[in-house]
mmCIF file of C-alpha atoms in Angstrom:
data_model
loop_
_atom_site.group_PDB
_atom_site.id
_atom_site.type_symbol
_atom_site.label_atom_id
_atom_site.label_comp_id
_atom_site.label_asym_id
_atom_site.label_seq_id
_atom_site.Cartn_x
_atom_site.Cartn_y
_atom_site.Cartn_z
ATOM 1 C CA UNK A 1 177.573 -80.855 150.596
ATOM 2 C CA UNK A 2 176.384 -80.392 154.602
ATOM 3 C CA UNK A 3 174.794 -76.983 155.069
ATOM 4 C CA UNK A 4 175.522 -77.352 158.560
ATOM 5 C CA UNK A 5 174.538 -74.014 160.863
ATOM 6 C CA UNK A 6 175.369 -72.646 163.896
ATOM 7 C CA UNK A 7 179.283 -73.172 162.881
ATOM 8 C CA UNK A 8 182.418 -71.526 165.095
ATOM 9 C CA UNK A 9 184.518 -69.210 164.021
ATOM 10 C CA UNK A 10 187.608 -67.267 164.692
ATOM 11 C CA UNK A 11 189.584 -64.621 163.636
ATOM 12 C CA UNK A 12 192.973 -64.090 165.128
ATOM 13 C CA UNK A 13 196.991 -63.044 164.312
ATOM 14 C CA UNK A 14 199.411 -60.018 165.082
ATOM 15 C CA UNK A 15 197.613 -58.060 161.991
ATOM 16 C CA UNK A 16 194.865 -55.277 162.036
ATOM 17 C CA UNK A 17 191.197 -55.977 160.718
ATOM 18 C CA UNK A 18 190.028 -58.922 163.434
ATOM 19 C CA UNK A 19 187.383 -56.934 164.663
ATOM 20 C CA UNK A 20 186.598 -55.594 161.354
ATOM 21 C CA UNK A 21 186.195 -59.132 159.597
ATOM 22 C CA UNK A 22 184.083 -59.772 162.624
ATOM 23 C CA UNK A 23 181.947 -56.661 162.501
ATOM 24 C CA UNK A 24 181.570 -57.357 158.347
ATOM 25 C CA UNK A 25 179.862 -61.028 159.485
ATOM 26 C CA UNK A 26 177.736 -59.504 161.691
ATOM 27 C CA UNK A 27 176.559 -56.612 159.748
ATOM 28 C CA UNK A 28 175.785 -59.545 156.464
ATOM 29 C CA UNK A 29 173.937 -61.468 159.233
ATOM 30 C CA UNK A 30 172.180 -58.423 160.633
ATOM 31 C CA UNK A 31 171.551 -57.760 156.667
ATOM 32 C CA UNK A 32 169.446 -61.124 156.059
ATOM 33 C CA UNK A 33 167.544 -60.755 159.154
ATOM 34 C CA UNK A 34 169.349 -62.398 162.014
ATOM 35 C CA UNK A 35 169.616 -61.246 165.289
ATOM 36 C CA UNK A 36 173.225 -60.618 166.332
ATOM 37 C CA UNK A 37 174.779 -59.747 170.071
ATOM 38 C CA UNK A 38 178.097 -58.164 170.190
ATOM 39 C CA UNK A 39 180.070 -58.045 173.455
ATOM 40 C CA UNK A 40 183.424 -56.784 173.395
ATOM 41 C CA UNK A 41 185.990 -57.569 175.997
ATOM 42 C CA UNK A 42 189.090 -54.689 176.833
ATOM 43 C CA UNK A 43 187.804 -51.856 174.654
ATOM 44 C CA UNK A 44 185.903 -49.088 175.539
ATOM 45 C CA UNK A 45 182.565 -47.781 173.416
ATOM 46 C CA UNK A 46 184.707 -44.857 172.093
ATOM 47 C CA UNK A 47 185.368 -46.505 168.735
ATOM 48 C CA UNK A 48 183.840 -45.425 165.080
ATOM 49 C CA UNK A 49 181.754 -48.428 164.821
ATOM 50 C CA UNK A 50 179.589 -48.211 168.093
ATOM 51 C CA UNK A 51 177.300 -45.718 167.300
ATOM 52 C CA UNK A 52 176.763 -47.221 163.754
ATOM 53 C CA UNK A 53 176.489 -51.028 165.278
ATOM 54 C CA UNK A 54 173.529 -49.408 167.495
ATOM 55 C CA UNK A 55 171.864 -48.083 164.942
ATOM 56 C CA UNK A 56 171.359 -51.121 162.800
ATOM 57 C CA UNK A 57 168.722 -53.221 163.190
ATOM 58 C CA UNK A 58 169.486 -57.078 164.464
ATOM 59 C CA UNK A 59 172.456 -56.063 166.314
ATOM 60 C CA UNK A 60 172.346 -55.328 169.706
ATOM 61 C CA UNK A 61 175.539 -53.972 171.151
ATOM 62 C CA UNK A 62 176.226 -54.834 175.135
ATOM 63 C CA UNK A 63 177.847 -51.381 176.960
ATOM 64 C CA UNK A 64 180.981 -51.650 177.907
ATOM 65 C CA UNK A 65 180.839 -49.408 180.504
ATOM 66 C CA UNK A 66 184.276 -49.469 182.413
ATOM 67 C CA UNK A 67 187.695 -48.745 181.334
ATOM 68 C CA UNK A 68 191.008 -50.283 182.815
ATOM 69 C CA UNK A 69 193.432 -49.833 180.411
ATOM 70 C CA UNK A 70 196.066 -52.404 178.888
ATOM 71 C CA UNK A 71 196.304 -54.926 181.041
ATOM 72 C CA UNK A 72 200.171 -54.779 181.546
ATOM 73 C CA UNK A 73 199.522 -51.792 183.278
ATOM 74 C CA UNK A 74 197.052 -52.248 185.797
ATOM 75 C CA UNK A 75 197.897 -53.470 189.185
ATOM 76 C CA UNK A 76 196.670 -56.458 190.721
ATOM 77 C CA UNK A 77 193.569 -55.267 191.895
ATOM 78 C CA UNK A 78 192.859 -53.249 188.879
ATOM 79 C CA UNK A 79 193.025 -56.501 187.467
ATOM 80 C CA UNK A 80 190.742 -58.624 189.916
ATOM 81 C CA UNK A 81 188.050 -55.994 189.605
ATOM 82 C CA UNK A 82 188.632 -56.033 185.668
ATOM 83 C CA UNK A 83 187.942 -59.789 185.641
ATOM 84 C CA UNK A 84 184.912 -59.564 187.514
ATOM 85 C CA UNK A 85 183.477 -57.486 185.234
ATOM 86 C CA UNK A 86 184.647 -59.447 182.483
ATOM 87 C CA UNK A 87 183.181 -62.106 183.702
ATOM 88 C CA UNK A 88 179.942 -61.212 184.439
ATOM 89 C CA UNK A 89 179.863 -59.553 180.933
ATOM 90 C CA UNK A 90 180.986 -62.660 179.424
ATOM 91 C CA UNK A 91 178.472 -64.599 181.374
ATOM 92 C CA UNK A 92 175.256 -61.590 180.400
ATOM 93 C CA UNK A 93 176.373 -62.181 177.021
ATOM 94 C CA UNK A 94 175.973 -65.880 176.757
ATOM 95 C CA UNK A 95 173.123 -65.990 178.654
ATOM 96 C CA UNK A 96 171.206 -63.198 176.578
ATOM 97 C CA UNK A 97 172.352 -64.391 173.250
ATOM 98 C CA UNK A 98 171.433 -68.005 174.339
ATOM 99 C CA UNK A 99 168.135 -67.229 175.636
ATOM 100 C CA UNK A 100 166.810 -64.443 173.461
ATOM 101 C CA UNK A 101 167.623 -67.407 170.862
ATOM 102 C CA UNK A 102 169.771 -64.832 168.802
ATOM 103 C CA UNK A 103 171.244 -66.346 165.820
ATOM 104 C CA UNK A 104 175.171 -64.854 166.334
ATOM 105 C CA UNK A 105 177.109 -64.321 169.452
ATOM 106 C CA UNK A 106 180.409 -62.321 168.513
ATOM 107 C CA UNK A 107 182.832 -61.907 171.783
ATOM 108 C CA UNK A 108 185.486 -59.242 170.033
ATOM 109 C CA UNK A 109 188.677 -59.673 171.875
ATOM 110 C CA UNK A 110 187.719 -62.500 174.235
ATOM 111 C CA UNK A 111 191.028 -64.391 172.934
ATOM 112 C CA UNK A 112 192.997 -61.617 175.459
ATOM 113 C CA UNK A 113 190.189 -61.636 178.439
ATOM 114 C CA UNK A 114 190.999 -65.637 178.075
ATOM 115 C CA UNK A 115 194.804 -65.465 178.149
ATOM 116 C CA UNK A 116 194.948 -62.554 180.400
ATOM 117 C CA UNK A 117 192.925 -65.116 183.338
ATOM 118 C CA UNK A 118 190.333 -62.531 182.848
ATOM 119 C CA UNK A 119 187.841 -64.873 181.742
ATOM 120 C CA UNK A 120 188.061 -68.650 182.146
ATOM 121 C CA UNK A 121 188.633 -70.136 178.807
ATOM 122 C CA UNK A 122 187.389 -73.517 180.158
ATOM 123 C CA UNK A 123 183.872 -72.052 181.019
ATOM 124 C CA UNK A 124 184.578 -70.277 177.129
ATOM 125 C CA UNK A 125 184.648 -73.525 175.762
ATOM 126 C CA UNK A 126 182.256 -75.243 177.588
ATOM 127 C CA UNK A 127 179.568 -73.096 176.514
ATOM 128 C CA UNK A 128 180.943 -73.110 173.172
ATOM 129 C CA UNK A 129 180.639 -77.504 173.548
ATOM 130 C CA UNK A 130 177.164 -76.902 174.758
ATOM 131 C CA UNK A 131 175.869 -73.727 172.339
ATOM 132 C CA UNK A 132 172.434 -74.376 170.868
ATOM 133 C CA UNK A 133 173.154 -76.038 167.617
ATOM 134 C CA UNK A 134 172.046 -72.637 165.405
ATOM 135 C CA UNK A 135 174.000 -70.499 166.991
ATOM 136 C CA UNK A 136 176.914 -69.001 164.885
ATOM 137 C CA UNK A 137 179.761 -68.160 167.538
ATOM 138 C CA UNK A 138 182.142 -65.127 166.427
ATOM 139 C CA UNK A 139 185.418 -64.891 168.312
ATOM 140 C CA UNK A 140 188.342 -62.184 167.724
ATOM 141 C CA UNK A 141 191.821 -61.642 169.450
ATOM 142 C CA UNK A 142 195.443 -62.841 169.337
ATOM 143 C CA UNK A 143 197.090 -65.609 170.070
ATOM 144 C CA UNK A 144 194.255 -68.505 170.889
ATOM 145 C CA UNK A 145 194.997 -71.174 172.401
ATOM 146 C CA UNK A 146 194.836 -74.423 170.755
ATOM 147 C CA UNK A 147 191.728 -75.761 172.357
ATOM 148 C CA UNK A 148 190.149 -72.644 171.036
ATOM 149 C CA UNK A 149 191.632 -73.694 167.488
ATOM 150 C CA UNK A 150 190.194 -76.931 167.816
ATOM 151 C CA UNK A 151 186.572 -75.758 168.624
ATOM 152 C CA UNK A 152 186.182 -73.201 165.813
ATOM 153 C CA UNK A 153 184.898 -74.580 162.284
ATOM 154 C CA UNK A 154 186.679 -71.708 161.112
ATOM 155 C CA UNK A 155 190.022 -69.703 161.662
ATOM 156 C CA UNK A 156 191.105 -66.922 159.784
ATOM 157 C CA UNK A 157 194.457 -65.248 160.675
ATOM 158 C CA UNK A 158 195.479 -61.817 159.766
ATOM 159 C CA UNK A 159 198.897 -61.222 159.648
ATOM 160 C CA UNK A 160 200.867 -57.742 159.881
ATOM 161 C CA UNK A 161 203.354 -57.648 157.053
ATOM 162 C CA UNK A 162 203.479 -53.764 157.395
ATOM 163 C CA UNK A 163 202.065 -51.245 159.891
ATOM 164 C CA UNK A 164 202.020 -47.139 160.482
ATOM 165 C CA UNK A 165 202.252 -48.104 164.322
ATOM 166 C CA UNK A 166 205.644 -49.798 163.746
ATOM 167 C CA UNK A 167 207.202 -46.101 162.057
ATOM 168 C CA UNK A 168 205.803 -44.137 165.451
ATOM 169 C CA UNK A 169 202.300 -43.507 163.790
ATOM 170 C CA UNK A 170 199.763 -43.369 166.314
ATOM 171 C CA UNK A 171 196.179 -45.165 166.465
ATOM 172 C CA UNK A 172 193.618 -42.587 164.301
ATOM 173 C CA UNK A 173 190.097 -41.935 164.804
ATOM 174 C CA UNK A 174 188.067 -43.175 162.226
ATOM 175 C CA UNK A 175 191.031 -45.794 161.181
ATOM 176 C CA UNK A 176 192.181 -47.504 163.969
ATOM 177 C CA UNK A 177 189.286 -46.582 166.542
#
């Protein structure tokens, strides 16, 4: 059997735990010594797992230091400036990760910044095309699109068969965030 590295994955659907399957790889990574960049695309650092992430060793967390909200409701400039900063995160990301020669590169909701326009999935999948060949590529969200599907070595879907949200229960600290 090939024991092939630097391998593509994704983990997508309508159901909760993307991130969290995501996180689990990079934590198991971070565990056997490999370096691992997290960048994380329409979320703000006020989630449970930031201050852990920064405190582990082999995991280097980029800030996300601006907020703008669910996309459906900003306006349209709220939404240029959002992709430029999107962007250029995307961009520091890949660039870091590439060049520090870490050995994981997780992009936790870059699925949305894609489909939202906010960043371009073509550039997304060029660097994916043109990754060095031991980097492992980690890539949450919903609904990618099936070039994305075609790139990743792996795709694991989580699907919502039952959720709190759907009875009026709202996102908890510690649970959701």
């Amino acid at each position: 059997m090939e024991n092939s590295t630097g391998l593509v994955h994704i983990y997508c659907g309508d159901g909760r735990g993307k991130t969290t399957a995501a996180l689990g790889l990079a934590i198991r990574a971070a565990g056997r010594g490999k370096r691992v960049l997290i960048a994380r695309f329409l979320k703000t650092d006020d989630s449970g797992e930031v201050p852990v992430l920064r405190q582990i060793p082999g995991i280097r967390l980029k800030p996300c230091e601006k907020s703008f909200g669910f996309y459906s409701r900003m306006t349209e400039d709220e939404r240029r400036e959002a992709g430029e900063y999107y962007r250029t995160l995307f961009r520091e990301a890949w660039r870091e990760g590439v060049g520090e020669k870490f050995d994981m590169i997780l992009l936790d909701e870059i699925m949305a910044a894609c489909r939202y326009g906010l960043v371009p999935e073509e550039e997304l999948l060029t660097c994916i095309r043109e990754k060095p060949g031991g980097l492992e590529v980690v890539m949450t969200g919903r609904d990618p699109s099936e070039d994305l599907l075609e790139t990743a070595d792996y795709v694991s879907e989580v699907c919502k068969r039952k959720h709190p949200y759907d009875r009026g229960v709202a996102a908890r600290e510690g649970i959701e965030y």
